[in-house]
Amino acid sequence: MAAVSQLNFRHQNLQTTPSIRCFTTTFSHPANFRFQVSPAKFKLASTRSHNSASASVVVPEDRISGTKHNLSPNVERWIDFIPGRNWWNLGREDEAGIVETADPITVWFALRRIWELVADEKLVISIGLCSLTVAAIAEISIPNLLAASIFAAQNGEALVLYRNLKILTFLCFASGICSGLRSGCFGIANMVLLKRLRKTLYTNLLFQDISFFDREPVGNLTSRLGADCQKLSHIISNNLHLIVRNSLQGTGALINLLRLSWPLALSACFMCILLCMIFLVYGWYQKKAAKLIQDSTAHANEVSQEALSLVRTIRVNGTETKEHERYMQWLDKLAFVSARESAAYGLWNFSFSTLYRLTQVVAIILGGMSILAGHASAEQLTKYVLYCEWLIYAAWRLADNFSSLLQCIGASEKVFQLIGVKLQKLRAQVEFVNVSFHYPLRTKTPTLEEVNISILPNEVVAIVGLSGSGKSTLVHLLLGLYEPTQGQILIDGHPLKDLDIGWLRENIGYVGQEPHLFGMDIKSNISYGCSRNLEQEDVEWAAKQAHAHEFICSLPDAYETLVDDELLSGGQKQRIAIARIRPMISYN
């Protein structure tokens, strides 16, 4: 800051109490600071009629919608049961008060976060994938050999029969061994995922501010740690590897069908496309229902835990019936959604069974016509029927596994929201959008009011103001020590409250006005808080960047010198503290 007098600064007033001033400059190296402050553009005002004589006009619902209800209630009830009608609606009766306003979790986002948790187990996952591939290839080769063996026995070809039987025996053992190895490897990966998922979630919960626990009941959080994490861990053990296996088997069946007869193969593909289209609708509905089921379960656990922990108070006030009704309210909502999810699953199975049998009928019709025309043999038709069944079953299992995957992700949205987001690439763009704040013990004395600040990457910003004007409060809010009472803070466009707070603090360097050093050597102080082990060269590089290397080397034991208040001046302590910070977002 010695060169401040040589720079041209401009300042803007922040709308705070008292005022803060912001200075901006641009440096030759990639570091420039800019502050934007904009007051509220407008305020929403509501108008209310004070005419007590005014009367409200009630318009019948059918007049508004333009429909007439001429059918009997029983007929209307059956019509509502048609897919897409009111009976299937989950929104009005169940989402109110349950669904969060956060954006829904996508499949790719969930898979990426899961991979971050199990990335260290690459060897186990690789062995599982290799075993899965070998087992899938072995299983998809069996129908071809079965048909060939049957017709070889019918034609009296003993050598061909014995050869096929040997190959079948080998494939059966290979498939069994690889399937067992696959299940074991992915079971280990599932155990690791569940352990690290609960560890990460529990750690993030411990680092939340106190106001978070005022908003989130303990019963709700324990349900997330227990049932939701268990549900999410099934993605590896029951979903992902089965999706890969069924994809390989379906691809192998389709290749064999194309080799036999491409017109017959296209007919089977048409049935699979219809199956996938039905699944898209069912999968979306099941994902939505699964989230509501988990939320209702969490609320029911919250009510039961609260009632059991306050059972003496309930007995004294005689409110057992009231608490029972509260609990039954959530159980009724849970049953409401579960009934519709089960009905949707029944329709899905009905669609599959119908299309599966239709595929068999179409195969016999087209295959029979080909045999009558002399374009195919009975052996080819048998292989076609076997592989056609294999393809349809693979498509059904693939859709079922993917549906289960959507169900797990839908049920675990709250878990990912509690864990927080780690940005793939931090550009360090910081925005304060209409941020207002007051400390918990000073609710009537606002510290910040509608502050708007925009800091672009590589900018340096100086905030100047009187004592108590809120300069340090801005940094405390950015560090996640407090939450704004109004407005929000954005990091690269993402709300600060949605980010992983531990990851965020690892990327923020902070040096206070009077930095404190620990009673250990200088090297340990510089490397304090770093997530990896630093070599001596790394420590010296950081000290050189903070212009502390020269005076450290002049000390009796250099970097091994123990920190002493009488040995180091205030400026030297600041230099060591500057060397300790991370470079992405730094505050001095």
Coordinates of C-alpha atoms in Angstrom, one line a residue:
M1 CA 0.0 0.0 0.0
A2 CA 3.1 2.3 -0.1
A3 CA 2.3 3.4 -3.7
V4 CA -1.2 4.5 -2.9
S5 CA -0.3 8.2 -3.3
Q6 CA 0.9 7.6 -6.9
L7 CA -2.4 6.1 -8.0
N8 CA -5.6 7.8 -9.1
F9 CA -8.6 6.6 -7.0
R10 CA -12.2 7.2 -7.4
H11 CA -14.7 6.6 -4.7
Q12 CA -18.4 5.8 -4.4
N13 CA -20.6 5.9 -1.3
L14 CA -22.1 2.7 -0.1
Q15 CA -25.5 3.0 1.4
T16 CA -24.6 1.9 4.9
T17 CA -24.9 3.3 8.4
P18 CA -22.5 5.0 8.8
S19 CA -21.1 5.5 5.3
I20 CA -18.3 3.5 3.7
R21 CA -16.2 4.6 0.9
C22 CA -14.8 2.4 -1.8
F23 CA -11.6 3.2 -3.7
T24 CA -10.8 1.6 -7.1
T25 CA -7.6 1.4 -9.1
T26 CA -6.1 -0.8 -11.8
F27 CA -2.6 -2.2 -11.5
S28 CA -0.3 -3.2 -14.3
H29 CA -0.2 -6.8 -13.0
P30 CA -3.4 -8.8 -13.1
A31 CA -5.0 -7.1 -10.0
N32 CA -7.5 -4.3 -10.3
F33 CA -10.3 -3.3 -8.0
R34 CA -13.7 -1.8 -8.7
F35 CA -16.7 -1.3 -6.5
Q36 CA -20.3 -0.7 -7.6
V37 CA -23.0 0.6 -5.3
S38 CA -26.5 1.0 -6.4
P39 CA -29.5 1.8 -4.1
A40 CA -32.7 -0.1 -4.4
K41 CA -34.3 0.5 -7.8
F42 CA -37.8 0.4 -6.5
K43 CA -40.0 -0.9 -3.7
L44 CA -43.0 -3.0 -3.9
A45 CA -46.1 -1.5 -2.4
S46 CA -49.4 -3.1 -1.8
T47 CA -52.7 -1.3 -2.0
R48 CA -55.6 -2.1 0.2
S49 CA -59.2 -0.9 -0.1
H50 CA -60.6 0.7 3.1
N51 CA -64.1 0.6 1.9
S52 CA -65.8 -1.6 4.4
A53 CA -68.9 -1.8 2.3
S54 CA -67.2 -3.4 -0.6
A55 CA -68.3 -7.0 -1.2
S56 CA -66.3 -9.8 -2.8
V57 CA -67.8 -11.5 -5.8
V58 CA -67.5 -15.3 -5.8
V59 CA -67.3 -16.8 -9.3
P60 CA -67.8 -20.6 -9.6
E61 CA -64.7 -22.5 -10.7
D62 CA -66.5 -24.0 -13.6
R63 CA -67.4 -20.5 -14.9
I64 CA -63.7 -19.5 -14.7
S65 CA -62.4 -22.6 -16.5
G66 CA -65.2 -22.7 -19.0
T67 CA -66.1 -26.3 -18.1
K68 CA -69.4 -27.8 -17.1
H69 CA -69.7 -30.7 -14.7
N70 CA -72.5 -32.8 -16.1
L71 CA -71.1 -36.1 -15.0
S72 CA -71.8 -38.0 -11.9
P73 CA -69.2 -37.9 -9.1
N74 CA -68.4 -41.6 -9.5
V75 CA -67.7 -41.1 -13.2
E76 CA -65.6 -38.0 -12.6
R77 CA -63.6 -39.9 -10.0
W78 CA -62.8 -42.6 -12.5
I79 CA -61.9 -40.0 -15.2
D80 CA -59.5 -38.3 -12.7
F81 CA -57.7 -41.6 -12.4
I82 CA -56.6 -41.4 -16.1
P83 CA -52.9 -40.6 -16.3
G84 CA -52.3 -36.9 -16.4
R85 CA -55.6 -36.0 -14.6
N86 CA -56.0 -34.5 -11.1
W87 CA -55.6 -37.8 -9.2
W88 CA -51.9 -37.9 -10.2
N89 CA -51.1 -34.3 -9.2
L90 CA -48.5 -34.2 -6.5
G91 CA -48.0 -30.5 -6.4
R92 CA -50.9 -28.7 -4.7
E93 CA -51.5 -31.2 -1.9
D94 CA -47.9 -32.3 -1.2
E95 CA -45.4 -29.8 -2.3
A96 CA -46.7 -26.9 -0.2
G97 CA -44.3 -26.4 2.6
I98 CA -42.0 -29.3 1.6
V99 CA -40.3 -28.5 -1.6
E100 CA -37.3 -26.1 -1.3
T101 CA -36.8 -23.1 -3.6
A102 CA -33.3 -24.3 -4.7
D103 CA -32.7 -25.5 -8.1
P104 CA -33.3 -29.3 -8.6
I105 CA -30.2 -31.5 -8.7
T106 CA -29.4 -32.9 -12.1
V107 CA -28.1 -36.4 -12.8
W108 CA -24.7 -35.3 -14.0
F109 CA -24.2 -33.0 -11.0
A110 CA -25.0 -35.9 -8.6
L111 CA -22.7 -38.3 -10.5
R112 CA -19.9 -35.8 -10.5
R113 CA -20.2 -35.2 -6.7
I114 CA -20.4 -39.0 -6.1
W115 CA -17.2 -39.5 -8.2
E116 CA -15.4 -36.9 -6.1
L117 CA -16.2 -39.0 -3.0
V118 CA -15.0 -42.3 -4.5
A119 CA -12.2 -41.1 -6.8
D120 CA -9.6 -42.6 -4.5
E121 CA -11.0 -46.1 -5.1
K122 CA -10.1 -46.2 -8.8
L123 CA -8.5 -49.6 -8.6
V124 CA -11.6 -51.3 -7.1
I125 CA -13.9 -49.6 -9.5
S126 CA -11.7 -50.5 -12.5
I127 CA -11.6 -54.2 -11.5
G128 CA -15.4 -54.1 -11.1
L129 CA -15.9 -52.6 -14.5
C130 CA -13.6 -55.1 -16.2
S131 CA -15.4 -58.0 -14.5
L132 CA -18.7 -56.5 -15.5
T133 CA -17.7 -56.3 -19.2
V134 CA -16.4 -59.9 -19.3
A135 CA -19.6 -61.2 -17.6
A136 CA -21.8 -59.2 -20.0
I137 CA -20.0 -60.5 -23.1
A138 CA -20.1 -64.1 -21.8
E139 CA -23.9 -63.9 -21.0
I140 CA -24.8 -62.3 -24.4
S141 CA -23.0 -65.2 -26.2
I142 CA -25.0 -67.9 -24.5
P143 CA -28.3 -67.6 -26.6
N144 CA -26.4 -68.0 -29.9
L145 CA -24.6 -71.2 -28.6
L146 CA -27.9 -72.6 -27.1
A147 CA -29.7 -72.4 -30.4
A148 CA -26.8 -73.8 -32.3
S149 CA -26.4 -76.7 -29.9
I150 CA -30.2 -77.6 -30.1
F151 CA -30.2 -77.7 -33.9
A152 CA -26.8 -79.5 -34.0
A153 CA -28.3 -82.2 -31.8
Q154 CA -31.4 -82.4 -34.1
N155 CA -29.2 -82.7 -37.2
G156 CA -26.9 -85.3 -35.6
E157 CA -23.8 -83.1 -35.5
A158 CA -22.1 -84.6 -32.4
L159 CA -18.8 -82.7 -32.8
V160 CA -20.5 -79.4 -33.1
L161 CA -22.7 -80.2 -30.1
Y162 CA -19.7 -81.2 -27.8
R163 CA -17.7 -78.2 -28.8
N164 CA -20.6 -75.8 -28.1
L165 CA -21.2 -77.6 -24.7
K166 CA -17.6 -77.0 -23.7
I167 CA -17.8 -73.3 -24.7
L168 CA -21.1 -73.0 -22.8
T169 CA -19.6 -74.5 -19.7
F170 CA -16.6 -72.2 -19.8
L171 CA -18.9 -69.1 -20.4
C172 CA -21.1 -70.1 -17.4
F173 CA -18.1 -70.3 -15.0
A174 CA -16.6 -67.1 -16.4
S175 CA -19.9 -65.3 -16.1
G176 CA -20.4 -66.5 -12.5
I177 CA -16.9 -65.7 -11.3
C178 CA -16.9 -62.2 -12.9
S179 CA -20.4 -61.5 -11.6
G180 CA -19.3 -62.3 -8.1
L181 CA -16.2 -60.2 -8.5
R182 CA -18.3 -57.3 -9.9
S183 CA -20.7 -57.4 -7.0
G184 CA -17.9 -57.5 -4.4
C185 CA -16.0 -54.5 -6.0
F186 CA -19.1 -52.3 -6.3
G187 CA -20.2 -53.3 -2.8
I188 CA -16.9 -52.0 -1.4
A189 CA -17.3 -48.8 -3.5
N190 CA -20.8 -48.5 -2.0
M191 CA -19.5 -48.8 1.5
V192 CA -16.8 -46.2 0.9
L193 CA -19.3 -43.8 -0.7
L194 CA -21.7 -44.2 2.3
K195 CA -19.0 -43.6 4.8
R196 CA -17.5 -40.5 3.1
L197 CA -21.0 -39.1 2.3
R198 CA -22.0 -39.2 5.9
K199 CA -18.6 -37.9 7.0
T200 CA -18.8 -35.0 4.5
L201 CA -22.4 -34.1 5.4
Y202 CA -21.8 -34.4 9.2
T203 CA -18.7 -32.1 8.9
N204 CA -20.6 -29.5 6.9
L205 CA -23.4 -29.5 9.5
L206 CA -20.9 -28.9 12.3
F207 CA -19.5 -25.9 10.5
Q208 CA -22.9 -24.3 9.9
D209 CA -23.7 -21.1 11.8
I210 CA -26.1 -21.2 14.8
S211 CA -29.0 -19.6 12.9
F212 CA -28.9 -22.6 10.6
F213 CA -29.9 -24.9 13.4
D214 CA -32.7 -22.5 14.3
R215 CA -34.2 -23.1 10.8
E216 CA -33.4 -26.8 10.5
P217 CA -34.9 -29.1 13.1
V218 CA -32.6 -31.8 14.5
G219 CA -35.0 -34.6 13.5
N220 CA -34.8 -33.4 9.9
L221 CA -31.0 -33.4 9.9
T222 CA -30.7 -36.9 11.4
S223 CA -33.1 -38.2 8.8
R224 CA -30.8 -36.8 6.1
L225 CA -27.7 -38.4 7.7
G226 CA -29.5 -41.7 8.0
A227 CA -32.1 -42.6 5.4
D228 CA -31.2 -40.1 2.7
C229 CA -27.5 -41.0 2.7
Q230 CA -28.4 -44.7 2.7
K231 CA -30.7 -44.1 -0.3
L232 CA -28.0 -42.2 -2.2
S233 CA -25.4 -44.9 -1.7
H234 CA -27.5 -47.3 -3.7
I235 CA -26.5 -45.4 -6.8
I236 CA -23.3 -47.4 -7.0
S237 CA -24.3 -50.7 -5.6
N238 CA -27.7 -51.0 -7.4
N239 CA -27.9 -48.6 -10.2
L240 CA -24.7 -47.5 -12.0
H241 CA -23.0 -50.8 -12.6
L242 CA -26.4 -52.4 -13.5
I243 CA -27.0 -49.6 -16.1
V244 CA -23.6 -50.3 -17.6
R245 CA -24.2 -54.1 -17.7
N246 CA -27.6 -53.8 -19.2
S247 CA -26.3 -51.3 -21.8
L248 CA -23.6 -53.8 -22.9
Q249 CA -26.1 -56.7 -23.0
G250 CA -28.6 -54.7 -25.0
T251 CA -26.0 -53.5 -27.4
G252 CA -24.8 -57.1 -27.9
A253 CA -28.3 -58.3 -28.5
L254 CA -28.9 -55.6 -31.0
I255 CA -25.7 -56.5 -32.9
N256 CA -26.8 -60.1 -33.1
L257 CA -30.2 -59.1 -34.3
L258 CA -28.8 -57.0 -37.0
R259 CA -26.6 -59.9 -38.1
L260 CA -29.6 -62.2 -38.4
S261 CA -32.1 -59.8 -40.1
W262 CA -32.1 -56.0 -40.0
P263 CA -35.9 -55.7 -40.8
L264 CA -36.6 -57.9 -37.8
A265 CA -34.1 -55.9 -35.7
L266 CA -35.8 -52.6 -36.6
S267 CA -39.1 -53.9 -35.3
A268 CA -37.5 -54.8 -32.0
C269 CA -35.9 -51.3 -31.9
F270 CA -39.3 -49.7 -32.4
M271 CA -40.6 -51.4 -29.4
C272 CA -37.6 -50.3 -27.3
I273 CA -38.1 -46.7 -28.4
L274 CA -41.8 -46.8 -27.3
L275 CA -40.6 -48.3 -24.0
C276 CA -38.1 -45.5 -23.5
M277 CA -40.6 -42.8 -24.3
I278 CA -43.0 -44.2 -21.6
F279 CA -40.0 -44.3 -19.2
L280 CA -39.2 -40.6 -19.7
V281 CA -42.6 -39.7 -18.4
Y282 CA -42.5 -42.3 -15.6
G283 CA -38.9 -41.4 -14.6
W284 CA -39.7 -37.7 -14.2
Y285 CA -42.8 -38.5 -12.1
Q286 CA -41.0 -41.0 -9.9
K287 CA -38.1 -38.6 -9.2
K288 CA -40.6 -35.9 -8.1
A289 CA -42.5 -38.4 -6.0
A290 CA -39.3 -39.8 -4.4
K291 CA -38.2 -36.3 -3.2
L292 CA -41.7 -35.7 -1.7
I293 CA -41.5 -39.1 0.1
Q294 CA -38.1 -38.4 1.6
D295 CA -39.2 -34.9 2.7
S296 CA -42.4 -36.2 4.2
T297 CA -40.4 -38.9 6.0
A298 CA -38.0 -36.3 7.3
H299 CA -40.8 -34.1 8.6
A300 CA -42.5 -37.2 10.3
N301 CA -39.2 -38.0 12.0
E302 CA -38.9 -34.4 13.1
V303 CA -42.3 -34.5 14.7
S304 CA -41.8 -37.8 16.4
Q305 CA -38.4 -36.9 17.8
E306 CA -39.7 -33.6 19.1
A307 CA -42.7 -35.3 20.7
L308 CA -40.7 -38.1 22.3
S309 CA -38.1 -35.6 23.7
L310 CA -40.8 -33.4 25.2
V311 CA -43.0 -36.3 26.4
R312 CA -43.3 -34.9 29.9
T313 CA -44.5 -31.6 28.7
I314 CA -47.0 -33.3 26.5
R315 CA -48.3 -35.4 29.4
V316 CA -48.6 -32.3 31.7
N317 CA -50.6 -30.4 29.1
G318 CA -52.6 -33.4 28.0
T319 CA -51.9 -32.9 24.2
E320 CA -51.2 -36.5 23.3
T321 CA -54.1 -36.5 20.8
K322 CA -52.8 -33.3 19.2
E323 CA -49.3 -34.7 18.8
H324 CA -50.8 -37.9 17.4
E325 CA -52.7 -35.8 14.8
R326 CA -49.5 -33.9 13.9
Y327 CA -47.7 -37.1 13.2
M328 CA -50.6 -38.6 11.3
Q329 CA -50.7 -35.5 9.1
W330 CA -47.3 -36.3 7.7
L331 CA -48.0 -40.0 7.5
D332 CA -51.1 -39.3 5.5
K333 CA -49.1 -37.2 3.1
L334 CA -46.5 -39.9 2.9
A335 CA -49.2 -42.5 2.1
F336 CA -50.7 -40.1 -0.5
V337 CA -47.5 -39.8 -2.5
S338 CA -46.6 -43.5 -2.1
A339 CA -49.9 -44.6 -3.4
R340 CA -49.4 -42.6 -6.6
E341 CA -45.9 -43.7 -7.0
S342 CA -47.0 -47.4 -6.7
A343 CA -49.8 -46.7 -9.2
A344 CA -47.3 -45.2 -11.6
Y345 CA -45.0 -48.2 -11.2
G346 CA -47.9 -50.5 -12.0
L347 CA -48.6 -48.6 -15.2
W348 CA -44.9 -48.8 -16.1
N349 CA -44.9 -52.6 -15.6
F350 CA -48.2 -52.9 -17.6
S351 CA -46.6 -51.0 -20.5
F352 CA -43.5 -53.2 -20.4
S353 CA -45.4 -56.5 -20.2
T354 CA -47.7 -55.5 -23.1
L355 CA -44.8 -54.4 -25.3
Y356 CA -42.8 -57.4 -24.4
R357 CA -45.6 -59.8 -25.5
L358 CA -46.2 -57.7 -28.6
T359 CA -42.6 -58.1 -29.5
Q360 CA -42.8 -61.8 -29.3
V361 CA -46.0 -61.8 -31.5
V362 CA -44.3 -59.5 -34.0
A363 CA -41.2 -61.7 -34.0
I364 CA -43.2 -64.9 -34.7
I365 CA -45.3 -63.1 -37.5
L366 CA -42.3 -61.6 -39.3
G367 CA -40.1 -64.7 -38.7
G368 CA -42.8 -67.1 -39.9
M369 CA -43.3 -65.0 -43.0
S370 CA -39.5 -65.1 -43.6
I371 CA -39.4 -68.9 -43.2
L372 CA -42.3 -69.4 -45.5
A373 CA -40.6 -67.2 -48.1
G374 CA -37.4 -69.1 -47.7
H375 CA -35.4 -66.1 -46.4
A376 CA -34.7 -67.6 -43.0
S377 CA -34.3 -70.9 -41.3
A378 CA -35.8 -72.2 -38.1
E379 CA -32.5 -71.9 -36.3
Q380 CA -32.2 -68.2 -37.3
L381 CA -35.8 -67.6 -36.1
T382 CA -35.0 -69.3 -32.7
K383 CA -31.9 -67.1 -32.3
Y384 CA -34.0 -64.0 -33.3
V385 CA -36.6 -64.8 -30.7
L386 CA -34.0 -65.3 -28.0
Y387 CA -32.1 -62.2 -28.7
C388 CA -35.3 -60.2 -29.1
E389 CA -36.4 -61.2 -25.6
W390 CA -32.9 -60.4 -24.4
L391 CA -33.0 -56.9 -26.0
I392 CA -36.4 -56.1 -24.5
Y393 CA -35.5 -57.3 -21.1
A394 CA -32.2 -55.3 -21.3
A395 CA -34.1 -52.2 -22.3
W396 CA -36.6 -52.8 -19.4
R397 CA -33.9 -53.4 -16.8
L398 CA -32.0 -50.4 -18.1
A399 CA -35.0 -48.2 -17.8
D400 CA -35.8 -49.6 -14.4
N401 CA -32.3 -49.0 -13.1
F402 CA -32.3 -45.5 -14.5
S403 CA -35.7 -44.9 -12.9
S404 CA -34.2 -46.1 -9.6
L405 CA -31.2 -43.7 -10.2
L406 CA -33.6 -40.8 -10.6
Q407 CA -35.4 -41.9 -7.5
C408 CA -32.2 -41.9 -5.4
I409 CA -31.2 -38.5 -6.8
G410 CA -34.6 -37.0 -6.2
A411 CA -34.6 -38.4 -2.7
S412 CA -31.2 -36.9 -1.9
E413 CA -31.5 -33.4 -3.2
K414 CA -31.5 -32.0 0.3
V415 CA -28.3 -33.9 1.1
F416 CA -26.4 -32.2 -1.8
Q417 CA -27.8 -28.9 -0.8
L418 CA -26.5 -29.4 2.8
I419 CA -23.1 -30.6 1.6
G420 CA -22.8 -27.5 -0.7
V421 CA -21.2 -27.0 -4.1
K422 CA -17.5 -27.0 -5.0
L423 CA -17.0 -25.0 -8.2
Q424 CA -14.9 -26.7 -10.8
K425 CA -13.0 -23.5 -11.6
L426 CA -13.0 -20.5 -9.2
R427 CA -12.7 -17.2 -11.1
A428 CA -13.1 -15.2 -7.8
Q429 CA -15.9 -12.9 -9.0
V430 CA -17.6 -11.6 -5.9
E431 CA -21.0 -9.8 -5.8
F432 CA -23.0 -8.4 -2.9
V433 CA -26.6 -8.0 -4.1
N434 CA -28.8 -5.8 -1.9
V435 CA -27.1 -7.1 1.2
S436 CA -28.4 -5.9 4.6
F437 CA -27.2 -7.2 7.9
H438 CA -27.5 -6.7 11.6
Y439 CA -25.8 -8.6 14.4
P440 CA -28.0 -11.0 16.4
L441 CA -27.7 -8.9 19.6
R442 CA -28.3 -5.6 17.8
T443 CA -31.5 -6.3 15.8
K444 CA -32.5 -2.6 15.8
T445 CA -29.1 -1.3 14.7
P446 CA -28.5 -2.3 11.1
T447 CA -24.8 -2.6 10.2
L448 CA -25.3 -2.8 6.5
E449 CA -28.3 -1.7 4.4
E450 CA -28.9 -2.6 0.8
V451 CA -25.2 -2.8 -0.1
N452 CA -24.4 -3.6 -3.8
I453 CA -20.8 -4.5 -4.6
S454 CA -19.3 -6.1 -7.7
I455 CA -15.7 -7.2 -7.7
L456 CA -14.4 -8.7 -10.9
P457 CA -11.6 -11.3 -11.0
N458 CA -8.1 -9.9 -10.5
E459 CA -9.4 -6.6 -9.1
V460 CA -8.1 -5.0 -6.0
V461 CA -10.6 -3.1 -3.9
A462 CA -10.0 -0.8 -0.9
I463 CA -12.9 -0.1 1.4
V464 CA -12.4 2.9 3.6
G465 CA -14.7 4.1 6.4
L466 CA -15.1 5.1 10.0
S467 CA -14.8 2.6 12.8
G468 CA -17.9 0.6 13.1
S469 CA -19.1 1.4 9.6
G470 CA -19.2 -2.3 8.5
K471 CA -15.9 -2.8 6.7
S472 CA -15.0 -6.0 8.7
T473 CA -18.6 -7.1 8.5
L474 CA -18.4 -7.4 4.7
V475 CA -15.5 -9.8 5.1
H476 CA -17.2 -11.8 7.8
L477 CA -20.2 -12.2 5.6
L478 CA -18.0 -13.4 2.7
L479 CA -16.2 -15.9 5.0
G480 CA -19.6 -17.3 6.0
L481 CA -19.3 -16.4 9.6
Y482 CA -22.7 -14.8 9.4
E483 CA -25.6 -14.8 6.9
P484 CA -27.1 -11.6 5.5
T485 CA -30.5 -10.7 6.9
Q486 CA -31.5 -9.7 3.4
G487 CA -30.0 -10.0 -0.1
Q488 CA -27.4 -12.5 -1.1
I489 CA -23.7 -12.9 -1.8
L490 CA -22.6 -14.5 -5.1
I491 CA -19.3 -16.2 -5.9
D492 CA -18.9 -16.6 -9.7
G493 CA -22.7 -16.3 -9.9
H494 CA -23.4 -19.0 -7.3
P495 CA -25.1 -18.1 -4.0
L496 CA -22.7 -18.2 -1.1
K497 CA -25.1 -20.3 1.0
D498 CA -25.1 -23.1 -1.6
L499 CA -21.3 -23.5 -1.6
D500 CA -19.2 -25.9 0.5
I501 CA -18.2 -23.5 3.2
G502 CA -15.0 -25.5 4.0
W503 CA -13.9 -25.5 0.4
L504 CA -14.7 -21.8 0.1
R505 CA -12.6 -20.9 3.2
E506 CA -9.7 -22.9 1.7
N507 CA -9.8 -20.5 -1.2
I508 CA -10.0 -17.3 0.8
G509 CA -7.0 -15.7 2.4
Y510 CA -7.6 -13.3 5.3
V511 CA -5.2 -11.0 7.2
G512 CA -6.6 -9.0 10.0
Q513 CA -5.4 -5.6 11.2
E514 CA -3.5 -7.3 14.1
P515 CA -2.7 -10.8 12.8
H516 CA -2.1 -13.5 15.4
L517 CA 0.7 -16.0 15.0
F518 CA 0.9 -19.4 16.7
G519 CA 3.6 -20.3 19.2
M520 CA 5.6 -22.5 16.8
D521 CA 8.3 -22.0 14.2
I522 CA 7.8 -19.6 11.3
K523 CA 7.7 -22.5 8.7
S524 CA 4.7 -24.0 10.5
N525 CA 3.0 -20.6 10.7
I526 CA 3.3 -20.1 7.0
S527 CA 2.1 -23.6 6.1
Y528 CA -0.8 -23.4 8.7
G529 CA -4.2 -24.2 7.3
C530 CA -2.8 -25.7 4.0
S531 CA -4.6 -28.8 2.9
R532 CA -1.4 -30.5 1.6
N533 CA 2.1 -31.0 3.0
L534 CA 4.4 -28.1 1.8
E535 CA 8.1 -28.5 1.0
Q536 CA 10.7 -26.0 2.1
E537 CA 10.8 -24.6 -1.4
D538 CA 7.1 -23.9 -1.3
V539 CA 7.3 -22.1 2.1
E540 CA 10.2 -20.0 0.9
W541 CA 8.3 -19.1 -2.3
A542 CA 5.3 -17.9 -0.3
A543 CA 7.6 -15.8 2.0
K544 CA 9.3 -14.2 -1.0
Q545 CA 5.9 -13.2 -2.5
A546 CA 5.1 -11.5 0.8
H547 CA 8.6 -9.9 1.0
A548 CA 9.4 -11.8 4.2
H549 CA 12.2 -14.1 3.1
E550 CA 15.0 -11.6 3.7
F551 CA 14.2 -10.8 7.4
I552 CA 13.3 -14.5 8.1
C553 CA 16.8 -15.6 6.9
S554 CA 18.3 -12.9 9.1
L555 CA 16.8 -14.6 12.2
P556 CA 18.9 -16.9 14.3
D557 CA 17.3 -20.2 13.1
A558 CA 15.7 -18.8 9.9
Y559 CA 12.5 -20.6 9.2
E560 CA 12.9 -22.8 12.3
T561 CA 12.8 -19.8 14.6
L562 CA 10.0 -19.9 17.2
V563 CA 7.6 -17.0 17.0
D564 CA 8.0 -14.6 19.9
D565 CA 6.2 -11.3 20.4
E566 CA 9.4 -9.6 21.4
L567 CA 11.4 -11.0 18.5
L568 CA 9.1 -9.9 15.6
S569 CA 7.6 -6.4 15.0
G570 CA 4.0 -5.8 14.0
G571 CA 5.0 -5.4 10.3
Q572 CA 7.0 -8.6 10.3
K573 CA 4.0 -10.5 11.8
Q574 CA 1.8 -9.1 9.0
R575 CA 4.3 -10.3 6.4
I576 CA 4.2 -13.8 7.8
A577 CA 0.4 -13.7 7.9
I578 CA 0.3 -12.5 4.3
A579 CA 2.6 -15.4 3.3
R580 CA 0.1 -17.8 4.9
I581 CA -2.9 -16.8 2.9
R582 CA -4.2 -18.5 -0.3
P583 CA -4.2 -16.4 -3.4
M584 CA -7.6 -16.9 -5.0
I585 CA -9.6 -14.4 -2.9
S586 CA -7.4 -12.3 -0.5
Y587 CA -8.3 -9.7 2.1
N588 CA -5.9 -7.5 4.0

